[in-house]
CSV table of C-alpha atoms and ligand atoms in Angstrom, one decimal:
chain,number,residue,atom,x,y,z
W,409,MET,CA,-43.2,-7.6,-33.1
W,410,GLU,CA,-45.3,-5.2,-35.3
W,411,HIS,CA,-43.9,-4.1,-38.7
W,412,PHE,CA,-44.5,-0.5,-40.7
W,413,ASP,CA,-43.5,0.7,-43.7
W,414,VAL,CA,-41.8,3.7,-42.3
W,415,LEU,CA,-40.7,4.8,-38.5
W,416,ILE,CA,-40.9,8.6,-37.6
W,417,VAL,CA,-39.4,9.3,-34.3
W,418,GLY,CA,-40.4,12.7,-32.9
W,419,GLY,CA,-44.2,14.2,-33.3
W,420,GLY,CA,-43.6,17.7,-34.2
W,421,PRO,CA,-44.2,19.8,-36.9
W,422,ALA,CA,-42.3,17.8,-39.2
W,423,GLY,CA,-42.4,14.2,-38.0
W,424,LEU,CA,-46.7,14.7,-38.2
W,425,ALA,CA,-46.5,16.4,-41.3
W,426,ALA,CA,-44.4,13.2,-42.5
W,427,ALA,CA,-47.2,11.2,-40.8
W,428,ALA,CA,-49.7,13.1,-42.5
W,429,THR,CA,-48.5,12.8,-46.2
W,430,LEU,CA,-47.8,9.2,-45.7
W,431,GLY,CA,-51.3,8.8,-44.2
W,432,HIS,CA,-52.9,10.2,-47.5
W,433,TYR,CA,-51.1,7.5,-49.4
W,434,GLY,CA,-51.9,4.8,-46.8
W,435,ILE,CA,-48.7,4.1,-46.0
W,436,ALA,CA,-48.3,2.4,-43.1
W,437,ALA,CA,-46.2,4.7,-40.6
W,438,LEU,CA,-45.6,4.7,-36.9
W,439,VAL,CA,-44.8,7.7,-35.1
W,440,ALA,CA,-43.1,7.4,-31.8
W,441,GLU,CA,-43.5,11.0,-29.6
W,442,ARG,CA,-42.0,10.8,-26.3
W,443,ARG,CA,-44.2,13.8,-25.2
W,444,ALA,CA,-47.8,12.5,-23.9
W,445,THR,CA,-48.8,16.1,-24.4
W,446,PRO,CA,-47.3,18.6,-26.8
W,447,SER,CA,-45.3,21.5,-25.4
W,448,PRO,CA,-47.3,24.4,-24.0
W,449,LEU,CA,-44.7,26.8,-25.4
W,450,PRO,CA,-46.1,28.4,-28.9
W,451,ARG,CA,-42.1,28.5,-30.2
W,452,ALA,CA,-42.6,28.8,-33.7
W,453,THR,CA,-45.5,31.3,-34.7
W,454,VAL,CA,-45.5,31.8,-38.6
W,455,ILE,CA,-47.0,29.3,-41.3
W,456,SER,CA,-45.9,30.3,-44.7
W,457,THR,CA,-47.7,30.4,-47.6
W,458,ARG,CA,-46.7,27.2,-48.8
W,459,SER,CA,-47.3,25.5,-45.6
W,460,MET,CA,-50.5,26.7,-45.5
W,461,GLU,CA,-51.3,25.4,-49.1
W,462,ILE,CA,-50.4,21.6,-47.7
W,463,LEU,CA,-52.7,22.6,-44.2
W,464,ARG,CA,-55.4,23.4,-46.8
W,465,SER,CA,-55.0,20.5,-49.4
W,466,TRP,CA,-55.9,18.1,-45.9
W,467,ARG,CA,-58.5,20.5,-45.2
W,468,LEU,CA,-57.2,22.0,-42.0
W,469,GLU,CA,-56.7,25.6,-42.8
W,470,GLU,CA,-59.6,26.9,-41.4
W,471,GLU,CA,-59.2,24.6,-38.1
W,472,VAL,CA,-55.2,26.3,-38.1
W,473,ARG,CA,-56.3,29.6,-38.6
W,474,ALA,CA,-58.7,29.5,-35.8
W,475,GLY,CA,-56.0,29.3,-33.4
W,476,GLY,CA,-54.2,32.3,-34.7
W,477,VAL,CA,-54.2,35.7,-35.4
W,478,ASP,CA,-55.0,37.6,-38.4
W,479,GLY,CA,-52.6,39.9,-39.7
W,480,ASP,CA,-49.6,40.5,-42.1
W,481,VAL,CA,-46.2,39.1,-40.9
W,482,GLN,CA,-43.6,42.0,-39.9
W,483,LEU,CA,-40.5,42.1,-37.5
W,484,TRP,CA,-41.1,44.9,-35.1
W,485,GLU,CA,-38.4,46.6,-33.4
W,486,CYS,CA,-38.7,49.0,-30.4
W,487,GLU,CA,-36.2,49.4,-27.6
W,488,THR,CA,-38.7,48.3,-24.6
W,489,LEU,CA,-42.2,47.2,-24.8
W,490,VAL,CA,-43.4,49.8,-23.2
W,491,SER,CA,-42.1,52.4,-25.8
W,492,ALA,CA,-43.6,49.7,-28.4
W,493,ALA,CA,-45.8,52.4,-30.2
W,494,GLY,CA,-42.5,54.3,-31.3
W,495,GLY,CA,-41.0,50.9,-32.9
W,496,ARG,CA,-40.3,50.1,-36.5
W,497,ALA,CA,-41.7,47.5,-38.8
W,498,TYR,CA,-39.6,45.3,-40.9
W,499,GLU,CA,-40.4,43.1,-44.1
W,500,VAL,CA,-38.9,39.7,-42.8
W,501,GLY,CA,-39.9,38.0,-46.4
W,502,TYR,CA,-43.2,36.9,-46.4
W,503,PRO,CA,-45.8,38.2,-48.6
W,504,SER,CA,-49.0,40.2,-47.1
W,505,ARG,CA,-52.5,38.7,-47.6
W,506,ALA,CA,-53.1,41.0,-50.6
W,507,GLN,CA,-49.7,39.9,-52.5
W,508,ALA,CA,-50.1,36.0,-51.4
W,509,ALA,CA,-54.0,36.3,-53.2
W,510,VAL,CA,-52.0,37.3,-56.5
W,511,ILE,CA,-50.4,33.6,-56.4
W,512,SER,CA,-52.4,31.0,-53.8
W,513,PRO,CA,-55.6,30.2,-52.5
W,514,THR,CA,-54.1,30.8,-49.1
W,515,ALA,CA,-51.6,33.3,-47.1
W,516,PRO,CA,-49.0,33.2,-44.5
W,517,ARG,CA,-50.6,32.8,-41.0
W,518,ILE,CA,-49.4,33.6,-37.3
W,519,VAL,CA,-50.1,30.6,-35.7
W,520,PRO,CA,-48.5,29.3,-32.7
W,521,GLN,CA,-46.7,25.9,-33.2
W,522,ASP,CA,-48.3,24.6,-29.5
W,523,TRP,CA,-51.9,25.0,-31.4
W,524,LEU,CA,-50.4,23.5,-34.7
W,525,GLU,CA,-49.2,20.1,-33.5
W,526,THR,CA,-52.6,19.9,-31.5
W,527,VAL,CA,-54.3,20.3,-35.0
W,528,LEU,CA,-51.8,17.9,-36.4
W,529,ARG,CA,-52.0,15.0,-34.0
W,530,HIS,CA,-55.6,15.3,-34.0
W,531,HIS,CA,-56.0,14.5,-37.8
W,532,VAL,CA,-53.0,12.5,-37.8
W,533,GLU,CA,-55.2,9.9,-35.4
W,534,THR,CA,-57.9,10.0,-38.2
W,535,LEU,CA,-55.6,8.3,-40.8
W,536,PRO,CA,-56.2,4.6,-40.9
W,537,SER,CA,-53.0,4.2,-42.0
W,538,VAL,CA,-50.9,6.1,-39.3
W,539,ARG,CA,-50.5,5.2,-35.4
W,540,LEU,CA,-49.3,7.5,-33.6
W,541,GLU,CA,-47.6,6.4,-29.9
W,542,LEU,CA,-47.7,9.7,-27.6
W,543,GLY,CA,-45.4,9.2,-24.5
W,544,THR,CA,-43.5,6.9,-26.3
W,545,GLU,CA,-39.3,7.4,-26.8
W,546,ALA,CA,-37.5,5.8,-29.2
W,547,LEU,CA,-34.3,4.2,-27.4
W,548,ALA,CA,-32.3,2.2,-30.2
W,549,LEU,CA,-32.3,1.3,-33.8
W,550,ASP,CA,-31.2,-2.1,-35.2
W,551,ASN,CA,-30.1,-1.8,-39.2
W,552,GLY,CA,-30.5,-5.4,-40.0
W,553,PRO,CA,-30.5,-7.4,-43.1
W,554,ASP,CA,-34.7,-7.7,-42.5
W,555,GLY,CA,-35.1,-4.0,-42.2
W,556,VAL,CA,-34.8,-1.6,-39.3
W,557,SER,CA,-36.1,-2.5,-36.0
W,558,VAL,CA,-36.5,0.0,-33.2
W,559,ARG,CA,-36.9,-0.6,-29.4
W,560,LEU,CA,-39.4,1.8,-27.9
W,561,ARG,CA,-40.5,2.5,-24.4
W,562,ASP,CA,-44.0,3.8,-23.8
W,563,GLN,CA,-45.1,5.5,-20.0
W,564,THR,CA,-45.5,2.8,-18.3
W,565,GLY,CA,-41.6,1.8,-19.1
W,566,ALA,CA,-42.7,-1.2,-20.5
W,567,THR,CA,-39.9,-1.7,-23.7
W,568,ALA,CA,-41.3,-3.3,-27.3
W,569,ARG,CA,-39.9,-3.6,-30.9
W,570,SER,CA,-41.3,-2.5,-34.3
W,571,SER,CA,-39.9,-3.0,-37.7
V,551,LIG,C1,-38.2,28.6,-26.7
V,551,LIG,C2,-38.3,28.4,-28.7
V,551,LIG,C3,-38.6,29.5,-29.4
V,551,LIG,C4,-38.5,29.6,-30.8
V,551,LIG,N1,-39.3,30.2,-31.4
V,551,LIG,C5,-39.4,30.2,-32.8
V,551,LIG,C6,-40.0,31.2,-33.9
V,551,LIG,O1,-40.5,32.3,-33.2
V,551,LIG,N2,-39.9,30.9,-35.3
V,551,LIG,C7,-39.4,29.9,-35.7
V,551,LIG,O2,-39.5,29.3,-37.3
V,551,LIG,N3,-39.1,28.8,-34.9
V,551,LIG,C8,-39.3,29.0,-33.4
V,551,LIG,N4,-38.3,27.9,-32.9
V,551,LIG,C9,-38.2,26.6,-33.5
V,551,LIG,C10,-39.0,25.4,-33.9
V,551,LIG,O3,-40.1,25.3,-32.6
V,551,LIG,C11,-38.8,24.7,-34.6
V,551,LIG,O4,-37.7,24.7,-35.7
V,551,LIG,C12,-39.7,23.5,-34.9
V,551,LIG,O5,-40.1,23.1,-33.2
V,551,LIG,C13,-39.0,22.4,-35.2
V,551,LIG,O6,-39.9,21.2,-35.5
V,551,LIG,P1,-39.4,19.6,-35.9
V,551,LIG,O7,-40.6,19.0,-35.9
V,551,LIG,O8,-38.2,19.3,-36.7
V,551,LIG,O9,-38.4,19.7,-34.1
V,551,LIG,P2,-39.3,19.5,-33.0
V,551,LIG,O10,-40.7,20.3,-32.6
V,551,LIG,O11,-38.3,19.9,-31.9
V,551,LIG,O12,-39.7,18.0,-33.0
V,551,LIG,C14,-38.9,16.9,-32.3
V,551,LIG,C15,-40.0,15.9,-31.7
V,551,LIG,O13,-39.4,14.8,-31.5
V,551,LIG,C16,-39.6,14.3,-29.9
V,551,LIG,N5,-38.5,13.7,-29.8
V,551,LIG,C17,-36.7,13.7,-29.5
V,551,LIG,N6,-36.2,12.5,-29.7
V,551,LIG,C18,-37.0,11.4,-29.4
V,551,LIG,C19,-37.2,10.2,-29.2
V,551,LIG,N7,-36.0,9.6,-29.1
V,551,LIG,N8,-38.2,9.4,-29.0
V,551,LIG,C20,-39.5,9.7,-29.1
V,551,LIG,N9,-39.6,11.0,-29.3
V,551,LIG,C21,-38.7,12.4,-29.7
V,551,LIG,C22,-39.7,15.6,-29.3
V,551,LIG,O14,-40.3,15.2,-28.3
V,551,LIG,C23,-40.2,16.4,-29.9
V,551,LIG,O15,-41.9,16.9,-30.1
V,551,LIG,C24,-38.3,28.1,-31.2
V,551,LIG,C25,-37.7,26.8,-30.4
V,551,LIG,C26,-37.7,27.0,-29.4
V,551,LIG,C27,-37.2,26.0,-28.3
């Protein structure tokens, strides 16, 4: 049975960011992600100023930005896409790039989640203390006196235990 200090179930943005944080401290972590490839759906499309600062501290700012579009984040309301030009913009709480420049070296960015996950996956794979197991599902957890153990199933259907 293999041992890790931290088990992360799920390699979405939260799990991958947790893995990167632990990896930068040299803490042994296993990330089990049941998908073998990232979701092709864009899903979340905005990264906040603070999240961009964290990505910048990992030297990922430019790579993350490269998969997005430049612009200030606003909500656009219109009746139909055909009449979009007659729509109206609303502020949704993100600073403009000019406002963010007063307080931060970076700014909120419009970047789809599938790109962010791809960048984070590649980054996590470079961290020596972290192991990213793709196509691996956590089936069950046992919380025993010597720690937590987890039963994992990989893409071939084989199961293994880690703690
Ligand atoms: C259609 C859609 C549109 C969205 N649009 C927006 C948007 O415009 N703006 C916005 O801010 N947010 C949006 N969201 C929400 C956003 O995608 C989520 O908030 C975000 O994905 C949460 O990240 P997470 O890492 O916490 O979870 P997830 O991204 O859900 O990651 C969890 C991961 O855990 C894995 N997993 C689960 N169980 C197991 C297991 N037992 N073993 C191994 N792996 C496991 C899953 O495969 C998954 O990859 C949208 C979501 C959807 C579905």
